[in-house]
Every structure is written in C-alpha cells, then in structure tokens.
C-alpha cells in the first residue's frame, strides 16, 4: 500500500521548468510567494492565475494533478473564508440579523470580497509552491538549498552537514515506509487493529509499530555511519560534487519573467487599480485588503 | 472436508491505473490439504509475498477467491481467518516491541481477548515449544536476546495464537548454520505437535526438498507447477528458467548424467543420492 506513495510529489517530465537550476526555482518560488502577498486587486489575481497556468502548461504536468495539491488545504480555505465572511463588518451591508441586542450577524460587501480574495490567495500560494516540488527532485532541492545557504558558512553554520542530513533523511523515507508496512502486517497478523476504537486506543495501537520502527531506524543509522566512515567520508570544503549546479540562459529568462510578473503586481497595487475600481466601486476603501 | 487453503483464479495488480502499474499475480489456482507441509518457491519478485499476504487478508483481494478451511477471506471473516492463519514474516524479530518477552508473546492472545490465565498458559506453551525456558526468558527484554533467540521469541508470539495453519516466510534466513538447523528442526516439531498444516517459503531448495510434501513454483506472478518435490525438481529446465536452483543432490546427479552415468529416478536429497550410488556400485561389482 505504501508502494503507491511517490516521495514528495515529483512528477518526472522533460520540460523547461524541470531543467531550470534548482536554486533559480527556489528563489523564484520565494519571489512568487512574496508577490502573491502583495496582490490587492482582482486584476492582479487574474494576471497571477494566467501566469501560474502558463508555467504549469510549460512544465508539462497535468493540470489536474497540480490542482489535487489543493485538496490538503481545502478545509483550511473553506474555514478561513467562511469565518472572514462573518467577521469583516465594514462596507455595504448585504444581510443583517440581530441575534441578541449586543450580537449582530452581518454579511457585508467587503467581507465577500475579502473571502474571495483570501481563497484565491491560499490556492495560488499552495499551487505555486507545489509546482516547485512537482518539477524538482528532492536531491536537487537539497543541493539547491545547500548552495543558497552557503553564505551562512561565514558565521559557522554547518551548511554542508545540514544538507547531508537532509538528503539522507529524504533517501530513507521510502525505506522506512516499506519497513512500517512490514511491521504493520506482522502486528496485524497477530490480531492488532489500527482503525478501530477511540483516539486514545488508536494512539496506543501505534506503539507496536513505532517501537520496532525506532529500533530499526537507530540500527540503520548506526550501520550507515559505519559504512560512511569506512569509505572515509568527511565533510570538508574540498569535497566535489557529481552534478555541479550552473546558472544558464534559461535561468535568466525565468528570472526576467518572474520579475515582470512582480512588476505588474506592484504597479497594480500602488498606481493602477483602475479596472477594479470601475468594476467594484467602493471596494478599495476596505482597509484590510 | 474443506481444504486448509483453497485458492482459485487469484490475480493482483499493484498501483492499478497508474504509470507504475505492475501485475504481481495472475490466475493462481491451487489448494493445500490439511496436514500438508507445503512449499512455495520462486525468485525475487515472483509474487510469493503478495500471495501469502492474501492468506490472512493483509492485501485486499482484487480478483479470485481465497478460502481458509472453507471460509472465504473477506472483511467480515478477517478476525476468524487471522486467528486460524499464523504468519511468520521474514526477519520476524522486527516485530518485537514490548518490554519483556512475556508481554510480547502475550500480544496476540491479548488481541484475541482471552482470559488472563488462558494467556498465561498459552505464553508458557509457546515459549516451551520454541525452546525458550519460561523462567529464564519471560521477564527479559526481547531486545537483549541473541539473534536466534529473538527469532524464537517472535515465532512464539505467533504460536501463542494457536494457529491451525502456519505460514513461514524465509524462516531460516540470516541465521548461522547452527541456528538454521535448530529452527528447521523446530518447524518440523511444530508440524507434528501443534499446527499440522505448514506453508513454507524458502529460497533454499535443499530445505524445500527435504521438508515439503508438495511444492508450488511461482514465476513472474504465474503458477508454473505444483507437485511433489521429486516431480517438480525432475524438470530441471523449468526450475532454472524460473530463476531457481536445483537441490544439491539433483545438481550432482545432473553432472554425473552428463558424464554418462544414468539413474533410474531423480534424487532430491543427498542421502538418497548416496544410497543410489552405493546400490550402483554393488550392482556393478556383482
């Protein structure tokens, strides 16, 4: 059953987005996230959706599987937008009812706008960020992170060690899933059940899996450390890499495209706002947006 | 009387309808009679593990039928089936988790919701069967036992459920020769005293040839043949095509046959071959 789970959610394909330098992708994802937080108008949201859709299309990942990544936060999105619908009380009143003399239930135009924008923002954030993990293997990600964090070496942060620990952890996720599956089967065969009873009972039922899992993880870690030592592993600066990361022309193009997108968002926020004020007069007065 | 295990037309595919789809079993049909020592052999990836996972419903059936003592393995029978089929997985010592050997062996019976003194009785019986002295081992931590002892303790954990059918997956793997001999002797003893039906999975053809009444050969998810070891191993070509080895005796016999020494029947045990060679010499002298 765990065999079906692919690590992270890397989707193998041969596209321009896949071939970008991981460092570029990490940085641009951060830029994109910052950009999304600066969006204020529906026009900018439309631009962002257009931008994200084109990136997804270029990356050759089925749109449906990208959209699936929203599933995990669906509840959060619904919860947040419904709550905001009730708690934003400025603007034109659409519906009002006094529950008690001091308690009013009120839905306003600003609240509706705010909820819609919040939903869009969360969905855009998650889809955009998941695009990074869709197009980048975990190993590339760690390499990219290591390279990006290397300035921290100046203040004696063991960047290389952190990167090695990360990649080993990633490497062992499938192994441990396999192991978990085996142990679960063995305990099930002895009559254990993991999906019945209350929450305390279920938590207790996990012990027969967790303890053997811990034991074998420690054993594995120990063996791995021995094996690395035996092959003279050391984390000095002189270590070279099998795959050197290199910036190239496509990274520059990607950077320019994302910067262009950011420029549109910022201009729209601070100078333009034209279309939105025509479509929804009054919405811009809403202070929280 | 229904057979201990009856499998008809069983097929299973992993990761159905994804790019990673893999057929693991295809149209498997065979049955294991009560009191039989039944071997399953096959190279890595031939579907052995998938097959035995069906025996107590660890994998959900996709197609076909699996009956244990006439009872179909499905969700509503799961408890009954799991108490009838005892599974000893590869490296069973991985399943040990309790503070003491006693508690670990009692895990199964506890899940069956037995009375305290019944549990006590079963733990004693199980530890006794696997040759671990109750007074000496019951209160020790399973993690401080030796490799062979750990494996015995884990097997005791399965035996304490008093299964009617015992499934053993590579039970002797990774043990030293002495430990291996002990475990195999234990399995034989168990078949005589406790659970008469044993399903034995192994890569070691010598063990299979000397222990099993019948053998099933799996290759690439399909059942190649089922039969008595002598009949199965006499078709050397098929065995080698399935990625398996011949028992040592059969291999030596084949080499002798290549040199022009012919035998009347296939030998599968070393003692047999020795006997046959002795008879041959006696004949040629007279």
Coordinates of C-alpha atoms in Angstrom, one line a residue:
Chain A
X1 CA 0.0 0.0 0.0
X2 CA 2.9 2.4 0.7
X3 CA 4.4 1.5 -2.6
X4 CA 1.9 3.7 -4.2
X5 CA 3.2 6.8 -2.5
X6 CA 5.9 8.6 -4.5
X7 CA 8.3 10.6 -2.4
X8 CA 7.3 14.2 -2.3
X9 CA 5.4 14.6 -5.4
X10 CA 8.0 14.8 -8.1
X11 CA 6.4 14.4 -11.5
X12 CA 9.0 13.2 -14.0
X13 CA 8.8 15.1 -17.3
X14 CA 11.2 16.8 -19.6
X15 CA 10.3 20.4 -19.6
X16 CA 12.0 23.8 -19.5
X17 CA 10.8 24.2 -15.9
X18 CA 12.2 20.8 -14.9
X19 CA 15.6 21.8 -16.4
X20 CA 15.9 25.1 -14.5
X21 CA 18.6 25.3 -11.9
X22 CA 17.1 24.3 -8.5
X23 CA 18.5 27.5 -7.0
X24 CA 16.6 29.6 -9.5
X25 CA 13.4 27.6 -8.8
X26 CA 13.7 28.1 -5.1
X27 CA 14.4 31.8 -5.3
X28 CA 11.7 32.4 -7.9
X29 CA 9.2 30.5 -5.8
X30 CA 10.0 32.7 -2.9
X31 CA 9.6 35.8 -5.1
X32 CA 6.3 34.5 -6.3
X33 CA 5.1 33.9 -2.8
X34 CA 6.0 37.4 -1.8
X35 CA 4.3 38.7 -4.9
X36 CA 1.1 36.9 -4.1
X37 CA 1.0 38.5 -0.7
X38 CA 1.2 41.9 -2.3
X39 CA -1.8 41.3 -4.6
X40 CA -4.7 43.7 -3.9
X41 CA -6.9 43.7 -6.9
X42 CA -8.9 41.2 -9.0
X43 CA -7.0 42.3 -12.0
X44 CA -3.7 41.2 -10.3
X45 CA -5.3 37.9 -9.4
X46 CA -6.3 37.4 -13.0
X47 CA -2.7 38.1 -14.0
X48 CA -1.4 35.7 -11.4
X49 CA -3.7 32.9 -12.5
X50 CA -2.7 33.5 -16.1
X51 CA 1.0 33.4 -15.1
X52 CA 0.7 30.3 -13.0
X53 CA -1.4 28.5 -15.6
X54 CA 1.2 29.2 -18.3
X55 CA 4.0 27.9 -16.0
X56 CA 2.0 24.7 -15.3
X57 CA 1.5 24.2 -19.1
X58 CA 5.2 24.8 -19.8
X59 CA 6.1 22.3 -17.1
X60 CA 4.0 19.6 -18.9
X61 CA 2.5 18.5 -15.6
X62 CA -1.2 17.5 -15.9
X63 CA -3.2 20.5 -14.6
X64 CA -5.4 18.1 -12.7
X65 CA -2.6 16.6 -10.5
X66 CA -1.4 20.1 -9.7
X67 CA -4.9 21.1 -8.6
X68 CA -5.0 17.9 -6.4
X69 CA -2.4 19.5 -4.2
X70 CA -5.2 21.9 -3.1
X71 CA -7.1 19.0 -1.6
X72 CA -5.0 19.1 1.6
X73 CA -5.8 22.7 2.4
X74 CA -9.4 22.7 1.2
X75 CA -10.8 22.6 4.7
X76 CA -8.5 25.4 5.8
X77 CA -9.5 27.5 2.9
X78 CA -13.2 27.0 3.5
X79 CA -12.9 27.6 7.2
X80 CA -10.9 30.8 6.8
X81 CA -13.1 32.2 4.1
X82 CA -16.4 31.5 5.9
X83 CA -15.0 33.0 9.1
X84 CA -14.0 36.1 7.3
X85 CA -17.3 36.4 5.7
X86 CA -18.8 36.9 9.2
X87 CA -16.0 38.9 10.9
X88 CA -15.5 41.6 8.3
X89 CA -18.1 44.2 9.1
X90 CA -17.2 47.2 7.1
X91 CA -18.7 48.3 3.8
X92 CA -22.1 48.0 2.2
X93 CA -24.4 45.6 4.3
X94 CA -25.8 42.8 2.3
X95 CA -27.5 40.9 5.2
X96 CA -28.1 41.7 8.8
X97 CA -29.8 40.0 11.7
X98 CA -29.6 40.8 15.4
X99 CA -29.3 37.6 17.3
X100 CA -29.2 39.3 20.7
X101 CA -29.3 43.0 21.4
X102 CA -25.5 43.1 21.5
X103 CA -24.7 40.5 18.9
X104 CA -25.2 41.1 15.3
X105 CA -24.8 38.7 12.4
X106 CA -23.9 40.7 9.4
X107 CA -22.5 40.0 5.9
X108 CA -21.0 42.9 4.0
X109 CA -19.8 43.5 0.6
X110 CA -16.2 44.0 1.9
X111 CA -16.5 40.6 3.7
X112 CA -17.5 38.9 0.5
X113 CA -14.6 40.5 -1.4
X114 CA -12.2 39.6 1.3
X115 CA -13.3 36.0 1.4
X116 CA -13.0 35.5 -2.3
X117 CA -9.5 37.1 -2.3
X118 CA -8.4 35.0 0.6
X119 CA -9.5 31.8 -1.1
X120 CA -7.7 32.8 -4.3
X121 CA -4.6 33.8 -2.4
X122 CA -4.3 30.5 -0.5
X123 CA -5.0 28.4 -3.6
X124 CA -2.4 30.4 -5.6
X125 CA 0.2 30.1 -2.9
X126 CA -0.2 26.3 -2.5
X127 CA -0.3 25.5 -6.2
X128 CA 2.6 27.7 -6.9
X129 CA 4.7 26.3 -4.1
X130 CA 3.8 22.7 -5.0
X131 CA 5.0 23.4 -8.6
X132 CA 8.5 23.6 -7.1
X133 CA 8.2 20.1 -5.6
X134 CA 6.5 18.8 -8.8
X135 CA 9.4 19.8 -11.0
X136 CA 12.4 19.3 -8.7
X137 CA 13.6 16.1 -7.3
X138 CA 14.3 16.1 -3.5
X139 CA 18.0 15.6 -4.2
X140 CA 18.1 18.7 -6.5
X141 CA 16.2 20.6 -3.8
X142 CA 18.7 19.8 -1.1
X143 CA 21.6 20.7 -3.4
X144 CA 19.9 24.0 -4.2
X145 CA 19.3 24.8 -0.6
X146 CA 22.9 23.9 0.3
X147 CA 24.2 26.3 -2.3
X148 CA 21.8 29.0 -1.4
X149 CA 22.7 28.7 2.3
X150 CA 26.4 28.7 1.7
X151 CA 26.9 32.3 2.7
X152 CA 25.9 31.2 6.2
X153 CA 29.2 29.3 6.4
X154 CA 30.8 32.6 7.2
X155 CA 29.0 32.6 10.6
X156 CA 30.0 29.0 11.1
X157 CA 26.7 27.3 10.3
X158 CA 27.4 23.7 9.2
X159 CA 25.6 24.1 5.9
X160 CA 27.1 21.0 4.3
X161 CA 26.3 18.8 7.3
X162 CA 22.7 20.0 7.3
X163 CA 22.4 19.3 3.6
X164 CA 23.8 15.8 4.0
X165 CA 21.4 15.1 6.9
X166 CA 18.6 16.3 4.8
X167 CA 19.4 14.2 1.8
X168 CA 19.9 11.1 4.0
X169 CA 16.6 11.7 5.6
X170 CA 14.9 12.0 2.2
X171 CA 16.7 8.9 1.0
X172 CA 15.3 6.8 3.9
X173 CA 11.7 7.9 3.7
X174 CA 10.8 5.1 1.2
X175 CA 12.8 2.6 3.1
X176 CA 11.1 3.4 6.4
X177 CA 7.7 3.3 4.7
X178 CA 8.5 -0.1 3.5
X179 CA 9.6 -1.1 7.0
X180 CA 6.5 0.4 8.5
X181 CA 4.3 -1.6 6.1
X182 CA 6.1 -4.8 7.1
X183 CA 5.8 -4.3 10.8
X184 CA 2.2 -3.3 10.4
X185 CA 1.5 -6.5 8.6
X186 CA 3.3 -8.6 11.2
X187 CA 1.3 -7.0 14.0
X188 CA -2.0 -7.2 12.1
X189 CA -1.3 -10.9 11.6
X190 CA -1.1 -11.1 15.4
X191 CA -4.6 -9.6 15.6
X192 CA -3.7 -6.0 16.2
X193 CA -6.1 -3.5 14.7
X194 CA -5.3 0.1 14.0
X195 CA -8.5 1.5 12.7
X196 CA -11.0 0.8 15.5
X197 CA -11.7 2.3 18.9
X198 CA -11.4 5.8 20.3
X199 CA -8.5 8.2 19.8
X200 CA -6.6 7.0 22.9
X201 CA -7.0 3.4 21.9
X202 CA -5.8 4.2 18.4
X203 CA -2.8 6.1 19.7
X204 CA -1.9 3.1 21.9
X205 CA -2.3 0.8 19.0
X206 CA 0.5 2.6 17.2
X207 CA 3.1 1.6 19.9
X208 CA 3.6 -1.9 18.4
X209 CA 4.6 -0.2 15.2
X210 CA 6.6 2.8 16.5
X211 CA 8.9 0.9 18.8
X212 CA 10.2 -1.6 16.3
X213 CA 10.5 1.2 13.8
X214 CA 12.6 3.3 16.2
X215 CA 14.8 0.3 17.0
X216 CA 15.4 -0.5 13.3
X217 CA 16.0 3.2 12.4
X218 CA 18.7 3.5 15.1
X219 CA 20.3 0.3 13.9
X220 CA 20.2 1.6 10.3
X221 CA 21.7 5.0 11.3
X222 CA 24.4 3.2 13.1
X223 CA 25.2 1.0 10.2
X224 CA 25.1 3.9 7.8
X225 CA 27.5 5.9 9.9
X226 CA 29.9 2.9 10.0
X227 CA 29.7 2.5 6.2
X228 CA 30.3 6.2 5.6
X229 CA 33.3 6.1 7.9
X230 CA 34.7 3.0 6.3
X231 CA 34.7 4.9 3.0
X232 CA 36.5 7.8 4.5
X233 CA 33.6 10.3 4.4
X234 CA 34.4 13.7 5.7
X235 CA 32.6 17.0 5.4
X236 CA 35.5 19.3 4.4
X237 CA 35.3 22.1 1.9
X238 CA 37.4 20.1 -0.6
X239 CA 34.5 17.7 -1.4
X240 CA 33.5 18.0 -5.0
X241 CA 30.0 17.2 -6.4
X242 CA 29.0 14.8 -9.1
X243 CA 26.5 17.3 -10.5
X244 CA 27.7 20.9 -10.4
X245 CA 24.9 23.4 -10.3
X246 CA 25.2 26.0 -13.1
X247 CA 23.2 29.1 -13.9
X248 CA 22.4 29.3 -17.6
X249 CA 20.4 31.4 -20.1
X250 CA 17.1 29.8 -19.2
X251 CA 17.5 30.7 -15.6
X252 CA 18.0 34.3 -16.7
X253 CA 14.9 34.2 -18.8
X254 CA 12.9 32.7 -16.0
X255 CA 14.1 35.4 -13.6
X256 CA 13.1 38.1 -16.1
X257 CA 9.6 36.6 -16.5
X258 CA 9.0 36.4 -12.8
X259 CA 10.4 39.9 -12.2
X260 CA 8.0 41.1 -15.0
X261 CA 5.1 39.4 -13.1
X262 CA 6.2 41.1 -9.8
X263 CA 6.4 44.5 -11.5
X264 CA 2.8 44.1 -12.8
X265 CA 1.6 43.2 -9.3
X266 CA 3.4 46.1 -7.6
X267 CA 2.4 48.7 -10.2
X268 CA -1.2 47.5 -9.9
X269 CA -1.1 47.7 -6.2
X270 CA 0.3 51.2 -5.8
X271 CA -0.6 53.0 -9.0
X272 CA -3.1 51.4 -11.3
X273 CA -6.1 49.7 -9.6
X274 CA -8.2 51.1 -12.5
X275 CA -10.2 48.1 -13.6
X276 CA -11.2 47.0 -10.1
X277 CA -12.4 50.5 -9.1
X278 CA -14.5 50.5 -12.2
X279 CA -16.0 47.1 -11.6
X280 CA -16.5 47.3 -7.9
X281 CA -16.7 50.9 -6.8
X282 CA -16.0 51.3 -3.2
X283 CA -14.2 48.1 -2.6
X284 CA -10.9 49.8 -2.3
X285 CA -11.9 51.7 0.7
X286 CA -11.7 48.4 2.6
X287 CA -8.7 48.9 4.8
X288 CA -7.6 45.4 5.5
X289 CA -7.2 44.3 1.9
Chain B
X1 CA -13.9 -31.7 4.5
X2 CA -12.7 -28.4 3.0
X3 CA -9.0 -28.0 2.2
X4 CA -6.9 -25.9 4.6
X5 CA -6.2 -23.4 1.9
X6 CA -8.0 -23.2 -1.4
X7 CA -7.0 -20.5 -3.9
X8 CA -8.9 -20.1 -7.2
X9 CA -8.0 -17.8 -10.0
X10 CA -6.3 -15.2 -7.8
X11 CA -4.9 -12.1 -9.6
X12 CA -3.4 -9.0 -8.1
X13 CA -2.1 -5.8 -9.7
X14 CA -0.1 -3.1 -7.8
X15 CA -0.8 0.6 -8.4
X16 CA -3.7 -0.1 -10.8
X17 CA -4.3 2.5 -13.4
X18 CA -1.1 4.5 -12.8
X19 CA 2.1 4.6 -14.8
X20 CA 3.6 2.4 -12.1
X21 CA 1.1 -0.5 -12.7
X22 CA 2.6 -3.9 -12.0
X23 CA 1.0 -7.3 -12.3
X24 CA 2.0 -9.3 -9.3
X25 CA -0.2 -12.4 -9.5
X26 CA -2.1 -13.8 -12.4
X27 CA -4.7 -16.6 -12.3
X28 CA -3.2 -18.5 -9.4
X29 CA -5.1 -21.8 -8.6
X30 CA -4.0 -24.4 -6.0
X31 CA -5.0 -25.9 -2.7
X32 CA -3.2 -27.0 0.4
X33 CA -4.7 -30.0 2.2
X34 CA -4.9 -30.3 6.0
X35 CA -1.7 -31.8 7.5
X36 CA 0.4 -31.0 4.5
X37 CA 3.9 -29.5 4.5
X38 CA 3.5 -27.2 1.5
X39 CA 6.4 -25.3 -0.1
X40 CA 6.2 -22.2 -2.2
X41 CA 9.3 -21.3 -4.2
X42 CA 10.1 -18.6 -6.7
X43 CA 12.8 -16.0 -7.4
X44 CA 12.6 -12.5 -6.0
X45 CA 9.7 -10.6 -7.4
X46 CA 7.8 -13.7 -8.4
X47 CA 4.8 -12.8 -6.3
X48 CA 5.4 -15.1 -3.2
X49 CA 4.9 -12.3 -0.7
X50 CA 1.9 -10.9 -2.5
X51 CA 0.4 -14.5 -2.5
X52 CA 0.9 -15.1 1.2
X53 CA -0.4 -11.6 2.1
X54 CA -3.7 -12.8 0.7
X55 CA -3.8 -15.8 3.1
X56 CA -4.9 -13.7 6.0
X57 CA -6.3 -10.7 4.2
X58 CA -3.4 -8.3 4.6
X59 CA -3.9 -7.4 1.0
X60 CA -7.4 -6.8 -0.2
X61 CA -8.4 -9.2 -2.9
X62 CA -8.9 -7.8 -6.4
X63 CA -9.9 -10.9 -8.3
X64 CA -10.4 -14.6 -7.5
X65 CA -11.1 -16.4 -4.2
X66 CA -9.1 -17.5 -1.2
X67 CA -10.7 -19.9 1.3
X68 CA -9.2 -20.9 4.6
X69 CA -10.8 -24.1 5.9
X70 CA -13.7 -23.3 3.6
X71 CA -14.1 -19.8 4.9
X72 CA -13.7 -17.0 2.3
X73 CA -11.1 -14.4 3.3
X74 CA -13.0 -11.2 3.3
X75 CA -13.6 -8.3 5.6
X76 CA -16.3 -9.8 7.8
X77 CA -14.3 -13.0 8.3
X78 CA -11.0 -11.3 8.9
X79 CA -10.8 -11.9 12.6
X80 CA -11.6 -15.6 12.3
X81 CA -9.1 -16.0 9.4
X82 CA -6.3 -14.3 11.2
X83 CA -6.8 -16.5 14.3
X84 CA -6.5 -19.6 12.0
X85 CA -3.5 -18.5 10.0
X86 CA -0.3 -17.8 11.8
X87 CA 2.1 -15.7 9.8
X88 CA 5.8 -15.6 10.5
X89 CA 7.3 -13.0 8.2
X90 CA 10.9 -12.7 7.0
X91 CA 13.1 -11.4 9.9
X92 CA 10.2 -11.7 12.4
X93 CA 12.4 -10.3 15.1
X94 CA 11.5 -6.9 13.6
X95 CA 8.0 -7.2 15.2
X96 CA 9.3 -7.4 18.8
X97 CA 8.3 -4.3 20.8
X98 CA 7.3 -5.0 24.4
X99 CA 9.4 -4.6 27.5
X100 CA 9.5 -8.3 28.3
X101 CA 9.4 -11.4 26.2
X102 CA 6.3 -12.5 28.2
X103 CA 4.4 -9.3 27.2
X104 CA 5.4 -9.6 23.6
X105 CA 4.3 -13.2 23.2
X106 CA 1.1 -12.3 25.0
X107 CA 0.3 -9.6 22.5
X108 CA -1.5 -11.9 20.1
X109 CA -3.6 -13.7 22.7
X110 CA -4.5 -10.4 24.3
X111 CA -5.8 -9.2 20.9
X112 CA -8.0 -12.3 20.9
X113 CA -9.4 -11.1 24.2
X114 CA -8.6 -14.2 26.1
X115 CA -8.7 -14.6 29.9
X116 CA -5.6 -13.8 32.0
X117 CA -4.9 -17.5 32.9
X118 CA -5.5 -18.7 29.4
X119 CA -3.0 -16.1 28.1
X120 CA -0.5 -17.3 30.8
X121 CA -1.0 -20.8 29.7
X122 CA -0.5 -20.0 26.0
X123 CA 2.6 -18.0 26.6
X124 CA 4.2 -20.8 28.6
X125 CA 3.2 -23.3 25.9
X126 CA 4.5 -21.2 23.1
X127 CA 7.9 -20.4 24.8
X128 CA 8.2 -24.0 25.6
X129 CA 7.5 -25.1 22.0
X130 CA 10.2 -22.8 20.6
X131 CA 12.7 -24.0 23.3
X132 CA 13.0 -20.8 25.3
X133 CA 12.9 -21.6 29.1
X134 CA 9.9 -19.7 30.6
X135 CA 11.6 -18.9 33.9
X136 CA 14.8 -17.8 32.3
X137 CA 13.4 -15.7 29.4
X138 CA 9.9 -14.5 30.3
X139 CA 11.0 -11.4 32.2
X140 CA 13.9 -10.4 30.0
X141 CA 13.7 -7.6 27.4
X142 CA 13.4 -9.0 23.9
X143 CA 16.0 -6.6 22.7
X144 CA 18.8 -8.1 24.7
X145 CA 18.4 -11.6 23.3
X146 CA 20.7 -13.0 20.7
X147 CA 19.6 -13.2 17.0
X148 CA 18.4 -16.8 17.1
X149 CA 16.6 -16.2 20.5
X150 CA 14.9 -13.1 19.1
X151 CA 13.6 -15.1 16.2
X152 CA 12.3 -17.9 18.5
X153 CA 10.6 -15.3 20.7
X154 CA 9.0 -13.8 17.6
X155 CA 7.8 -17.2 16.4
X156 CA 6.4 -17.9 19.9
X157 CA 4.4 -14.7 19.5
X158 CA 2.7 -16.2 16.5
X159 CA 2.3 -19.7 18.0
X160 CA 0.6 -18.2 21.1
X161 CA -2.4 -17.5 18.8
X162 CA -2.6 -21.3 18.3
X163 CA -2.9 -21.1 14.5
X164 CA -4.1 -24.1 12.5
X165 CA -2.1 -23.1 9.5
X166 CA 1.4 -21.8 9.9
X167 CA 2.9 -19.7 7.2
X168 CA 6.7 -19.3 7.3
X169 CA 8.4 -16.8 5.0
X170 CA 12.2 -17.5 4.8
X171 CA 12.2 -18.5 8.4
X172 CA 15.9 -19.6 8.4
X173 CA 17.2 -16.5 6.5
X174 CA 20.2 -14.7 8.1
X175 CA 20.9 -17.3 10.8
X176 CA 24.2 -19.1 11.3
X177 CA 24.2 -22.8 10.3
X178 CA 23.6 -24.0 13.8
X179 CA 20.7 -21.6 14.3
X180 CA 19.3 -22.6 11.0
X181 CA 19.4 -26.3 11.8
X182 CA 17.6 -25.6 15.1
X183 CA 14.9 -23.5 13.5
X184 CA 14.2 -26.1 10.8
X185 CA 14.0 -28.8 13.5
X186 CA 11.6 -26.6 15.4
X187 CA 9.4 -26.2 12.4
X188 CA 9.3 -30.0 11.9
X189 CA 8.4 -30.4 15.6
X190 CA 5.7 -27.8 15.4
X191 CA 4.1 -29.5 12.5
X192 CA 3.9 -32.8 14.4
X193 CA 2.7 -31.3 17.7
X194 CA 0.7 -28.1 17.0
X195 CA -0.2 -26.9 13.6
X196 CA -0.3 -29.7 11.2
X197 CA -0.6 -27.5 8.1
X198 CA 2.6 -25.6 7.3
X199 CA 3.2 -23.3 4.3
X200 CA 6.9 -22.9 3.9
X201 CA 8.5 -20.3 1.7
X202 CA 12.2 -20.6 1.0
X203 CA 15.0 -19.8 -1.4
X204 CA 16.9 -22.9 -0.2
X205 CA 15.9 -25.8 -2.4
X206 CA 17.7 -28.3 -0.2
X207 CA 15.4 -27.3 2.7
X208 CA 12.3 -27.5 0.4
X209 CA 13.3 -30.9 -1.0
X210 CA 13.8 -32.4 2.4
X211 CA 10.9 -30.9 4.3
X212 CA 7.9 -30.4 1.9
X213 CA 5.2 -32.9 0.8
X214 CA 4.3 -30.7 -2.2
X215 CA 5.8 -27.6 -3.8
X216 CA 4.4 -24.8 -5.8
X217 CA 6.7 -22.9 -8.2
X218 CA 5.9 -19.3 -8.9
X219 CA 7.4 -17.4 -11.9
X220 CA 6.5 -13.8 -12.8
X221 CA 3.2 -13.9 -10.9
X222 CA 2.1 -17.2 -12.5
X223 CA 2.0 -20.7 -11.1
X224 CA 4.5 -22.7 -13.0
X225 CA 3.8 -26.1 -11.5
X226 CA 2.6 -27.8 -8.3
X227 CA 3.6 -31.3 -7.2
X228 CA 5.8 -33.5 -5.1
X229 CA 9.3 -32.2 -4.9
X230 CA 10.7 -35.1 -6.9
X231 CA 8.4 -34.5 -9.8
X232 CA 8.9 -30.7 -9.6
X233 CA 12.7 -30.9 -9.5
X234 CA 13.0 -33.6 -12.2
X235 CA 12.1 -30.9 -14.7
X236 CA 15.4 -29.2 -14.2
X237 CA 14.9 -26.9 -17.2
X238 CA 11.7 -25.3 -15.9
X239 CA 13.2 -24.8 -12.5
X240 CA 16.2 -23.0 -13.9
X241 CA 14.0 -20.9 -16.2
X242 CA 12.1 -19.8 -13.1
X243 CA 15.4 -18.3 -11.8
X244 CA 15.8 -21.0 -9.2
X245 CA 18.5 -23.6 -8.3
X246 CA 18.2 -27.3 -8.1
X247 CA 18.7 -29.1 -4.8
X248 CA 22.4 -30.0 -4.4
X249 CA 21.7 -33.8 -4.9
X250 CA 19.8 -33.2 -8.1
X251 CA 22.6 -30.9 -9.3
X252 CA 25.3 -33.5 -8.7
X253 CA 23.2 -36.1 -10.3
X254 CA 22.8 -34.0 -13.4
X255 CA 26.5 -33.5 -13.6
X256 CA 27.1 -37.3 -13.3
X257 CA 24.5 -37.9 -16.0
X258 CA 26.3 -35.6 -18.3
X259 CA 29.4 -37.8 -17.8
X260 CA 27.3 -40.8 -18.9
X261 CA 26.2 -42.2 -15.6
X262 CA 22.4 -42.7 -15.7
X263 CA 20.0 -43.1 -12.8
X264 CA 16.5 -44.6 -12.7
X265 CA 14.9 -41.7 -10.7
X266 CA 15.7 -38.2 -9.7
X267 CA 17.4 -37.8 -6.3
X268 CA 16.5 -34.7 -4.3
X269 CA 18.2 -35.4 -1.0
X270 CA 21.9 -36.0 -0.5
X271 CA 21.3 -39.3 1.4
X272 CA 19.2 -40.6 -1.4
X273 CA 21.9 -39.9 -4.0
X274 CA 24.5 -41.6 -1.8
X275 CA 22.2 -44.6 -1.5
X276 CA 21.7 -44.7 -5.2
X277 CA 25.4 -44.5 -5.9
X278 CA 26.1 -47.3 -3.4
X279 CA 23.5 -49.6 -5.0
X280 CA 25.0 -48.9 -8.3
X281 CA 28.5 -49.9 -7.1
X282 CA 27.1 -53.0 -5.5
X283 CA 25.3 -53.9 -8.8
X284 CA 28.4 -53.4 -10.9
X285 CA 30.6 -55.4 -8.6
X286 CA 28.2 -58.3 -8.7

